[in-house]
Amino acid sequence: MKFTYSSAQRPLEGYTLKRGIGRGGFGEVYLAVSDGGKEVALKLLRDNSEIELRGVAQCLNLKHPNLVNLYDLRTDARGEHWVVMENVAGESLSALLGRYPKGLPIELAREWFLGLARAVAYLHDHGIVHRDLKPGNIFLENGVVKVGDYGLSKCISTSQRTAQTQSIGTVHYMAPEISSGNYNKQIDVYAAGVILYEMLTGRVPFDGESAGEVLMKHLTAPLDLSPLPPPFGPILGRALHKNPAQRYLSVSEFAQAVESTAKPRPSTEPVTPSRDNPRPAPLSTKEPGAPAAGPPSSAALLGELFGSMVLAVVFAALATAFWAAVVQSQSAEDLGAVFFLTVAASWAILVPSKFWTRPLEESLSRRTVQLLLGVAVGAAALWVEGWTLDSGVRVRDGAAAAVSRNVPLQPSLVEAASYISYFAIVFAALRWWTAAERCRASRFSLQPVLGAGFWAVLLLLVWSDLSHGAVALVMASAIVQLVSPWEPPPPPAVRRLRLRYA
């Protein structure tokens, strides 16, 4: 994205540019700092500057906590017009929606919407229609929802959608009556309804391959309310009615309907976000209808564990077959050893991890348990290799029949200790339980595989004859992730927001 001006330039007297932060049909926006040290956003007007100037002049003296502040309108030495406004460093609703492809949590969507409604209601109270409401113009900074670009009117505007129109706003948020040119503040009610629909479902109600197709759907296509949570179907059915006379009379009335979906609180305060009463009642901190959170029952855990163990056997067989294809020199006995050790290692990780439900800070006790499990897997590896304590040799080598009973026992104990030490160290060194956690960043990650491979190969420098164990540990680190139930953790922004109201 190339901007007209670069960092450290001073195209407008009194301000030094730091960097460009956005471009669109209106022009360019820069982050700048005044000579006194205040950070601001400078908007350089390009196309449709007359329309922009008219809109900014109307809004220059408006003040509301949910609106981006406009400070001044300036002209530089070249005759170019600049809008000096508040720099909002918070995240846009557009960016937040990108992290929630299936829609925001209900409470979060409600809080964003009510902040939007208060800003738009204030504009309407002052006789101003926004005409370009969209997620890219709505921000959250320090817990406060802020609406910007309310000085824009009939100009091309950028959006998270590619389709645009040169009349007013962005086609995905455009009321049907705009095409006729006969409209009023009801177009903002409609656009706010589209935004709420998108917040709750992750998609706009009408989409298409071209701007014309989207506009035609706004005019003629029936509204699909089925993806919406039950309390919001009738509300958005009215807000998005194609006849503006059938919609809510005001954004304030719309906001009251949305606020009513929250659980009632003991203290009831008027929530109409208007000029006379800009402070709504506190919002509920729990989504209505949300299922009660609780750990799975013991029977459910046992069922999951059994299924994971069965799947581990299947995946171990597939992984062993793949290993056989890669290393064609392996004998059937060697492949059998790899398969058995992979299953044993996978089960040794799955069984305790399924019942470790306390906080992860208890890692010392968990590592102790894993060390003991590593000893058990090492003992299983000895059995697979055909070791017996009475003879001290590997039976499957055929040596037991040829060696007398008076063979010294000491060598076998040393080699047995090597097997046990190898698996015990690898099991104790890694946080194996994280690969089997239900709530982890992704279903499959290379980090556990690389960690297992590092330790398994590193210890081969000490015990070089345990290559079967190294292969089995790497396979198990991948298999455990694939067979364990997975639920994605909420993104960072999911933490409860306490929006401030003025």
PDB file of N, CA, C and O in Angstrom, residues 50-101:
ATOM      1  N   GLU A  50     -15.473  17.544  -1.667  1.00  0.00           N
ATOM      2  CA  GLU A  50     -16.537  18.466  -1.323  1.00  0.00           C
ATOM      3  C   GLU A  50     -17.564  17.800  -0.426  1.00  0.00           C
ATOM      4  O   GLU A  50     -18.058  18.391   0.546  1.00  0.00           O
ATOM      5  N   ILE A  51     -17.896  16.550  -0.746  1.00  0.00           N
ATOM      6  CA  ILE A  51     -18.859  15.804   0.069  1.00  0.00           C
ATOM      7  C   ILE A  51     -18.288  15.568   1.454  1.00  0.00           C
ATOM      8  O   ILE A  51     -18.958  15.719   2.471  1.00  0.00           O
ATOM      9  N   GLU A  52     -17.010  15.184   1.478  1.00  0.00           N
ATOM     10  CA  GLU A  52     -16.350  14.933   2.757  1.00  0.00           C
ATOM     11  C   GLU A  52     -16.305  16.204   3.597  1.00  0.00           C
ATOM     12  O   GLU A  52     -16.589  16.188   4.804  1.00  0.00           O
ATOM     13  N   LEU A  53     -15.970  17.324   2.965  1.00  0.00           N
ATOM     14  CA  LEU A  53     -15.895  18.584   3.704  1.00  0.00           C
ATOM     15  C   LEU A  53     -17.250  18.961   4.288  1.00  0.00           C
ATOM     16  O   LEU A  53     -17.346  19.432   5.423  1.00  0.00           O
ATOM     17  N   ARG A  54     -18.297  18.739   3.509  1.00  0.00           N
ATOM     18  CA  ARG A  54     -19.633  19.058   3.989  1.00  0.00           C
ATOM     19  C   ARG A  54     -19.997  18.187   5.183  1.00  0.00           C
ATOM     20  O   ARG A  54     -20.531  18.665   6.185  1.00  0.00           O
ATOM     21  N   GLY A  55     -19.681  16.875   5.097  1.00  0.00           N
ATOM     22  CA  GLY A  55     -20.000  15.973   6.194  1.00  0.00           C
ATOM     23  C   GLY A  55     -19.200  16.291   7.445  1.00  0.00           C
ATOM     24  O   GLY A  55     -19.736  16.296   8.559  1.00  0.00           O
ATOM     25  N   VAL A  56     -17.911  16.588   7.271  1.00  0.00           N
ATOM     26  CA  VAL A  56     -17.075  16.912   8.426  1.00  0.00           C
ATOM     27  C   VAL A  56     -17.537  18.197   9.089  1.00  0.00           C
ATOM     28  O   VAL A  56     -17.584  18.305  10.319  1.00  0.00           O
ATOM     29  N   ALA A  57     -17.906  19.192   8.266  1.00  0.00           N
ATOM     30  CA  ALA A  57     -18.362  20.466   8.825  1.00  0.00           C
ATOM     31  C   ALA A  57     -19.604  20.274   9.683  1.00  0.00           C
ATOM     32  O   ALA A  57     -19.781  20.938  10.704  1.00  0.00           O
ATOM     33  N   GLN A  58     -20.483  19.330   9.277  1.00  0.00           N
ATOM     34  CA  GLN A  58     -21.693  19.068  10.042  1.00  0.00           C
ATOM     35  C   GLN A  58     -21.379  18.407  11.383  1.00  0.00           C
ATOM     36  O   GLN A  58     -22.108  18.595  12.363  1.00  0.00           O
ATOM     37  N   CYS A  59     -20.308  17.644  11.413  1.00  0.00           N
ATOM     38  CA  CYS A  59     -20.032  16.806  12.588  1.00  0.00           C
ATOM     39  C   CYS A  59     -18.883  17.316  13.449  1.00  0.00           C
ATOM     40  O   CYS A  59     -18.542  16.686  14.452  1.00  0.00           O
ATOM     41  N   LEU A  60     -18.271  18.417  13.072  1.00  0.00           N
ATOM     42  CA  LEU A  60     -17.034  18.841  13.708  1.00  0.00           C
ATOM     43  C   LEU A  60     -17.204  19.115  15.200  1.00  0.00           C
ATOM     44  O   LEU A  60     -16.283  18.892  15.982  1.00  0.00           O
ATOM     45  N   ASN A  61     -18.358  19.578  15.608  1.00  0.00           N
ATOM     46  CA  ASN A  61     -18.557  19.945  17.011  1.00  0.00           C
ATOM     47  C   ASN A  61     -19.357  18.908  17.795  1.00  0.00           C
ATOM     48  O   ASN A  61     -19.773  19.167  18.925  1.00  0.00           O
ATOM     49  N   LEU A  62     -19.583  17.749  17.197  1.00  0.00           N
ATOM     50  CA  LEU A  62     -20.294  16.689  17.913  1.00  0.00           C
ATOM     51  C   LEU A  62     -19.351  16.044  18.926  1.00  0.00           C
ATOM     52  O   LEU A  62     -18.176  15.813  18.640  1.00  0.00           O
ATOM     53  N   LYS A  63     -19.878  15.736  20.090  1.00  0.00           N
ATOM     54  CA  LYS A  63     -19.072  15.098  21.127  1.00  0.00           C
ATOM     55  C   LYS A  63     -19.887  13.981  21.772  1.00  0.00           C
ATOM     56  O   LYS A  63     -20.978  14.235  22.315  1.00  0.00           O
ATOM     57  N   HIS A  64     -19.365  12.776  21.710  1.00  0.00           N
ATOM     58  CA  HIS A  64     -20.027  11.624  22.336  1.00  0.00           C
ATOM     59  C   HIS A  64     -18.967  10.558  22.579  1.00  0.00           C
ATOM     60  O   HIS A  64     -18.070  10.376  21.742  1.00  0.00           O
ATOM     61  N   PRO A  65     -19.020   9.881  23.708  1.00  0.00           N
ATOM     62  CA  PRO A  65     -17.972   8.884  24.004  1.00  0.00           C
ATOM     63  C   PRO A  65     -17.912   7.735  23.004  1.00  0.00           C
ATOM     64  O   PRO A  65     -16.875   7.078  22.898  1.00  0.00           O
ATOM     65  N   ASN A  66     -18.996   7.487  22.257  1.00  0.00           N
ATOM     66  CA  ASN A  66     -18.987   6.387  21.293  1.00  0.00           C
ATOM     67  C   ASN A  66     -18.725   6.854  19.872  1.00  0.00           C
ATOM     68  O   ASN A  66     -18.903   6.076  18.923  1.00  0.00           O
ATOM     69  N   LEU A  67     -18.314   8.118  19.710  1.00  0.00           N
ATOM     70  CA  LEU A  67     -17.933   8.624  18.394  1.00  0.00           C
ATOM     71  C   LEU A  67     -16.445   8.967  18.386  1.00  0.00           C
ATOM     72  O   LEU A  67     -15.913   9.469  19.383  1.00  0.00           O
ATOM     73  N   VAL A  68     -15.794   8.708  17.262  1.00  0.00           N
ATOM     74  CA  VAL A  68     -14.417   9.148  17.081  1.00  0.00           C
ATOM     75  C   VAL A  68     -14.417  10.671  17.001  1.00  0.00           C
ATOM     76  O   VAL A  68     -15.138  11.272  16.195  1.00  0.00           O
ATOM     77  N   ASN A  69     -13.611  11.311  17.834  1.00  0.00           N
ATOM     78  CA  ASN A  69     -13.610  12.774  17.907  1.00  0.00           C
ATOM     79  C   ASN A  69     -12.996  13.390  16.652  1.00  0.00           C
ATOM     80  O   ASN A  69     -11.940  12.951  16.180  1.00  0.00           O
ATOM     81  N   LEU A  70     -13.653  14.406  16.132  1.00  0.00           N
ATOM     82  CA  LEU A  70     -13.102  15.226  15.046  1.00  0.00           C
ATOM     83  C   LEU A  70     -12.598  16.528  15.665  1.00  0.00           C
ATOM     84  O   LEU A  70     -13.354  17.259  16.299  1.00  0.00           O
ATOM     85  N   TYR A  71     -11.301  16.815  15.485  1.00  0.00           N
ATOM     86  CA  TYR A  71     -10.695  17.981  16.139  1.00  0.00           C
ATOM     87  C   TYR A  71     -10.716  19.239  15.273  1.00  0.00           C
ATOM     88  O   TYR A  71     -11.010  20.336  15.747  1.00  0.00           O
ATOM     89  N   ASP A  72     -10.411  19.074  13.983  1.00  0.00           N
ATOM     90  CA  ASP A  72     -10.263  20.286  13.174  1.00  0.00           C
ATOM     91  C   ASP A  72     -10.295  19.910  11.699  1.00  0.00           C
ATOM     92  O   ASP A  72     -10.117  18.738  11.317  1.00  0.00           O
ATOM     93  N   LEU A  73     -10.501  20.917  10.873  1.00  0.00           N
ATOM     94  CA  LEU A  73     -10.460  20.793   9.419  1.00  0.00           C
ATOM     95  C   LEU A  73      -9.467  21.818   8.918  1.00  0.00           C
ATOM     96  O   LEU A  73      -9.642  23.025   9.116  1.00  0.00           O
ATOM     97  N   ARG A  74      -8.396  21.355   8.277  1.00  0.00           N
ATOM     98  CA  ARG A  74      -7.289  22.244   7.897  1.00  0.00           C
ATOM     99  C   ARG A  74      -7.006  22.144   6.396  1.00  0.00           C
ATOM    100  O   ARG A  74      -7.335  21.140   5.739  1.00  0.00           O
ATOM    101  N   THR A  75      -6.365  23.173   5.878  1.00  0.00           N
ATOM    102  CA  THR A  75      -5.928  23.206   4.487  1.00  0.00           C
ATOM    103  C   THR A  75      -4.441  23.514   4.469  1.00  0.00           C
ATOM    104  O   THR A  75      -3.986  24.461   5.135  1.00  0.00           O
ATOM    105  N   ASP A  76      -3.653  22.736   3.719  1.00  0.00           N
ATOM    106  CA  ASP A  76      -2.207  22.944   3.701  1.00  0.00           C
ATOM    107  C   ASP A  76      -1.822  23.954   2.621  1.00  0.00           C
ATOM    108  O   ASP A  76      -2.682  24.519   1.925  1.00  0.00           O
ATOM    109  N   ALA A  77      -0.517  24.151   2.456  1.00  0.00           N
ATOM    110  CA  ALA A  77      -0.017  25.154   1.514  1.00  0.00           C
ATOM    111  C   ALA A  77      -0.333  24.812   0.066  1.00  0.00           C
ATOM    112  O   ALA A  77      -0.342  25.693  -0.801  1.00  0.00           O
ATOM    113  N   ARG A  78      -0.607  23.548  -0.222  1.00  0.00           N
ATOM    114  CA  ARG A  78      -0.919  23.121  -1.595  1.00  0.00           C
ATOM    115  C   ARG A  78      -2.416  23.123  -1.864  1.00  0.00           C
ATOM    116  O   ARG A  78      -2.862  22.709  -2.932  1.00  0.00           O
ATOM    117  N   GLY A  79      -3.180  23.562  -0.889  1.00  0.00           N
ATOM    118  CA  GLY A  79      -4.625  23.609  -1.062  1.00  0.00           C
ATOM    119  C   GLY A  79      -5.311  22.288  -0.771  1.00  0.00           C
ATOM    120  O   GLY A  79      -6.520  22.159  -1.033  1.00  0.00           O
ATOM    121  N   GLU A  80      -4.600  21.311  -0.231  1.00  0.00           N
ATOM    122  CA  GLU A  80      -5.205  20.020   0.092  1.00  0.00           C
ATOM    123  C   GLU A  80      -5.860  20.090   1.470  1.00  0.00           C
ATOM    124  O   GLU A  80      -5.352  20.749   2.386  1.00  0.00           O
ATOM    125  N   HIS A  81      -6.980  19.392   1.577  1.00  0.00           N
ATOM    126  CA  HIS A  81      -7.764  19.438   2.806  1.00  0.00           C
ATOM    127  C   HIS A  81      -7.417  18.247   3.706  1.00  0.00           C
ATOM    128  O   HIS A  81      -7.303  17.112   3.240  1.00  0.00           O
ATOM    129  N   TRP A  82      -7.283  18.532   5.004  1.00  0.00           N
ATOM    130  CA  TRP A  82      -6.961  17.516   6.002  1.00  0.00           C
ATOM    131  C   TRP A  82      -7.976  17.583   7.137  1.00  0.00           C
ATOM    132  O   TRP A  82      -8.367  18.669   7.577  1.00  0.00           O
ATOM    133  N   VAL A  83      -8.381  16.400   7.612  1.00  0.00           N
ATOM    134  CA  VAL A  83      -9.225  16.312   8.803  1.00  0.00           C
ATOM    135  C   VAL A  83      -8.346  15.824   9.946  1.00  0.00           C
ATOM    136  O   VAL A  83      -7.698  14.786   9.843  1.00  0.00           O
ATOM    137  N   VAL A  84      -8.309  16.590  11.016  1.00  0.00           N
ATOM    138  CA  VAL A  84      -7.557  16.199  12.210  1.00  0.00           C
ATOM    139  C   VAL A  84      -8.542  15.531  13.165  1.00  0.00           C
ATOM    140  O   VAL A  84      -9.537  16.149  13.568  1.00  0.00           O
ATOM    141  N   MET A  85      -8.265  14.282  13.513  1.00  0.00           N
ATOM    142  CA  MET A  85      -9.229  13.544  14.341  1.00  0.00           C
ATOM    143  C   MET A  85      -8.511  12.620  15.326  1.00  0.00           C
ATOM    144  O   MET A  85      -7.290  12.444  15.276  1.00  0.00           O
ATOM    145  N   GLU A  86      -9.301  12.065  16.194  1.00  0.00           N
ATOM    146  CA  GLU A  86      -8.793  11.167  17.232  1.00  0.00           C
ATOM    147  C   GLU A  86      -8.182   9.918  16.593  1.00  0.00           C
ATOM    148  O   GLU A  86      -8.746   9.350  15.661  1.00  0.00           O
ATOM    149  N   ASN A  87      -7.030   9.517  17.113  1.00  0.00           N
ATOM    150  CA  ASN A  87      -6.430   8.260  16.677  1.00  0.00           C
ATOM    151  C   ASN A  87      -6.937   7.137  17.577  1.00  0.00           C
ATOM    152  O   ASN A  87      -6.682   7.126  18.780  1.00  0.00           O
ATOM    153  N   VAL A  88      -7.675   6.204  17.000  1.00  0.00           N
ATOM    154  CA  VAL A  88      -8.214   5.069  17.744  1.00  0.00           C
ATOM    155  C   VAL A  88      -7.280   3.890  17.547  1.00  0.00           C
ATOM    156  O   VAL A  88      -7.151   3.357  16.443  1.00  0.00           O
ATOM    157  N   ALA A  89      -6.613   3.508  18.629  1.00  0.00           N
ATOM    158  CA  ALA A  89      -5.622   2.437  18.530  1.00  0.00           C
ATOM    159  C   ALA A  89      -6.225   1.060  18.718  1.00  0.00           C
ATOM    160  O   ALA A  89      -5.536   0.055  18.578  1.00  0.00           O
ATOM    161  N   GLY A  90      -7.516   0.980  19.047  1.00  0.00           N
ATOM    162  CA  GLY A  90      -8.130  -0.312  19.313  1.00  0.00           C
ATOM    163  C   GLY A  90      -8.445  -1.088  18.046  1.00  0.00           C
ATOM    164  O   GLY A  90      -8.276  -0.624  16.920  1.00  0.00           O
ATOM    165  N   GLU A  91      -8.956  -2.287  18.257  1.00  0.00           N
ATOM    166  CA  GLU A  91      -9.276  -3.208  17.167  1.00  0.00           C
ATOM    167  C   GLU A  91     -10.618  -2.859  16.547  1.00  0.00           C
ATOM    168  O   GLU A  91     -11.546  -2.415  17.216  1.00  0.00           O
ATOM    169  N   SER A  92     -10.728  -3.055  15.243  1.00  0.00           N
ATOM    170  CA  SER A  92     -11.996  -2.830  14.561  1.00  0.00           C
ATOM    171  C   SER A  92     -12.883  -4.063  14.673  1.00  0.00           C
ATOM    172  O   SER A  92     -12.411  -5.187  14.869  1.00  0.00           O
ATOM    173  N   LEU A  93     -14.184  -3.848  14.541  1.00  0.00           N
ATOM    174  CA  LEU A  93     -15.115  -4.976  14.531  1.00  0.00           C
ATOM    175  C   LEU A  93     -14.844  -5.888  13.344  1.00  0.00           C
ATOM    176  O   LEU A  93     -15.018  -7.110  13.433  1.00  0.00           O
ATOM    177  N   SER A  94     -14.405  -5.316  12.246  1.00  0.00           N
ATOM    178  CA  SER A  94     -14.055  -6.109  11.071  1.00  0.00           C
ATOM    179  C   SER A  94     -12.968  -7.129  11.398  1.00  0.00           C
ATOM    180  O   SER A  94     -13.060  -8.294  11.021  1.00  0.00           O
ATOM    181  N   ALA A  95     -11.914  -6.684  12.118  1.00  0.00           N
ATOM    182  CA  ALA A  95     -10.835  -7.598  12.490  1.00  0.00           C
ATOM    183  C   ALA A  95     -11.333  -8.662  13.467  1.00  0.00           C
ATOM    184  O   ALA A  95     -10.941  -9.825  13.387  1.00  0.00           O
ATOM    185  N   LEU A  96     -12.199  -8.270  14.398  1.00  0.00           N
ATOM    186  CA  LEU A  96     -12.731  -9.231  15.361  1.00  0.00           C
ATOM    187  C   LEU A  96     -13.561 -10.298  14.672  1.00  0.00           C
ATOM    188  O   LEU A  96     -13.467 -11.490  14.993  1.00  0.00           O
ATOM    189  N   LEU A  97     -14.380  -9.901  13.715  1.00  0.00           N
ATOM    190  CA  LEU A  97     -15.188 -10.874  12.980  1.00  0.00           C
ATOM    191  C   LEU A  97     -14.330 -11.871  12.230  1.00  0.00           C
ATOM    192  O   LEU A  97     -14.722 -13.021  12.041  1.00  0.00           O
ATOM    193  N   GLY A  98     -13.143 -11.434  11.797  1.00  0.00           N
ATOM    194  CA  GLY A  98     -12.233 -12.354  11.114  1.00  0.00           C
ATOM    195  C   GLY A  98     -11.763 -13.482  12.005  1.00  0.00           C
ATOM    196  O   GLY A  98     -11.400 -14.561  11.515  1.00  0.00           O
ATOM    197  N   ARG A  99     -11.758 -13.242  13.318  1.00  0.00           N
ATOM    198  CA  ARG A  99     -11.342 -14.292  14.259  1.00  0.00           C
ATOM    199  C   ARG A  99     -12.508 -15.156  14.729  1.00  0.00           C
ATOM    200  O   ARG A  99     -12.307 -16.153  15.401  1.00  0.00           O
ATOM    201  N   TYR A 100     -13.729 -14.731  14.405  1.00  0.00           N
ATOM    202  CA  TYR A 100     -14.922 -15.491  14.793  1.00  0.00           C
ATOM    203  C   TYR A 100     -15.716 -15.829  13.527  1.00  0.00           C
ATOM    204  O   TYR A 100     -16.763 -15.229  13.275  1.00  0.00           O
ATOM    205  N   PRO A 101     -15.256 -16.767  12.715  1.00  0.00           N
ATOM    206  CA  PRO A 101     -15.949 -17.045  11.445  1.00  0.00           C
ATOM    207  C   PRO A 101     -17.375 -17.554  11.626  1.00  0.00           C
ATOM    208  O   PRO A 101     -18.166 -17.487  10.692  1.00  0.00           O
TER     209      PRO A 101
END
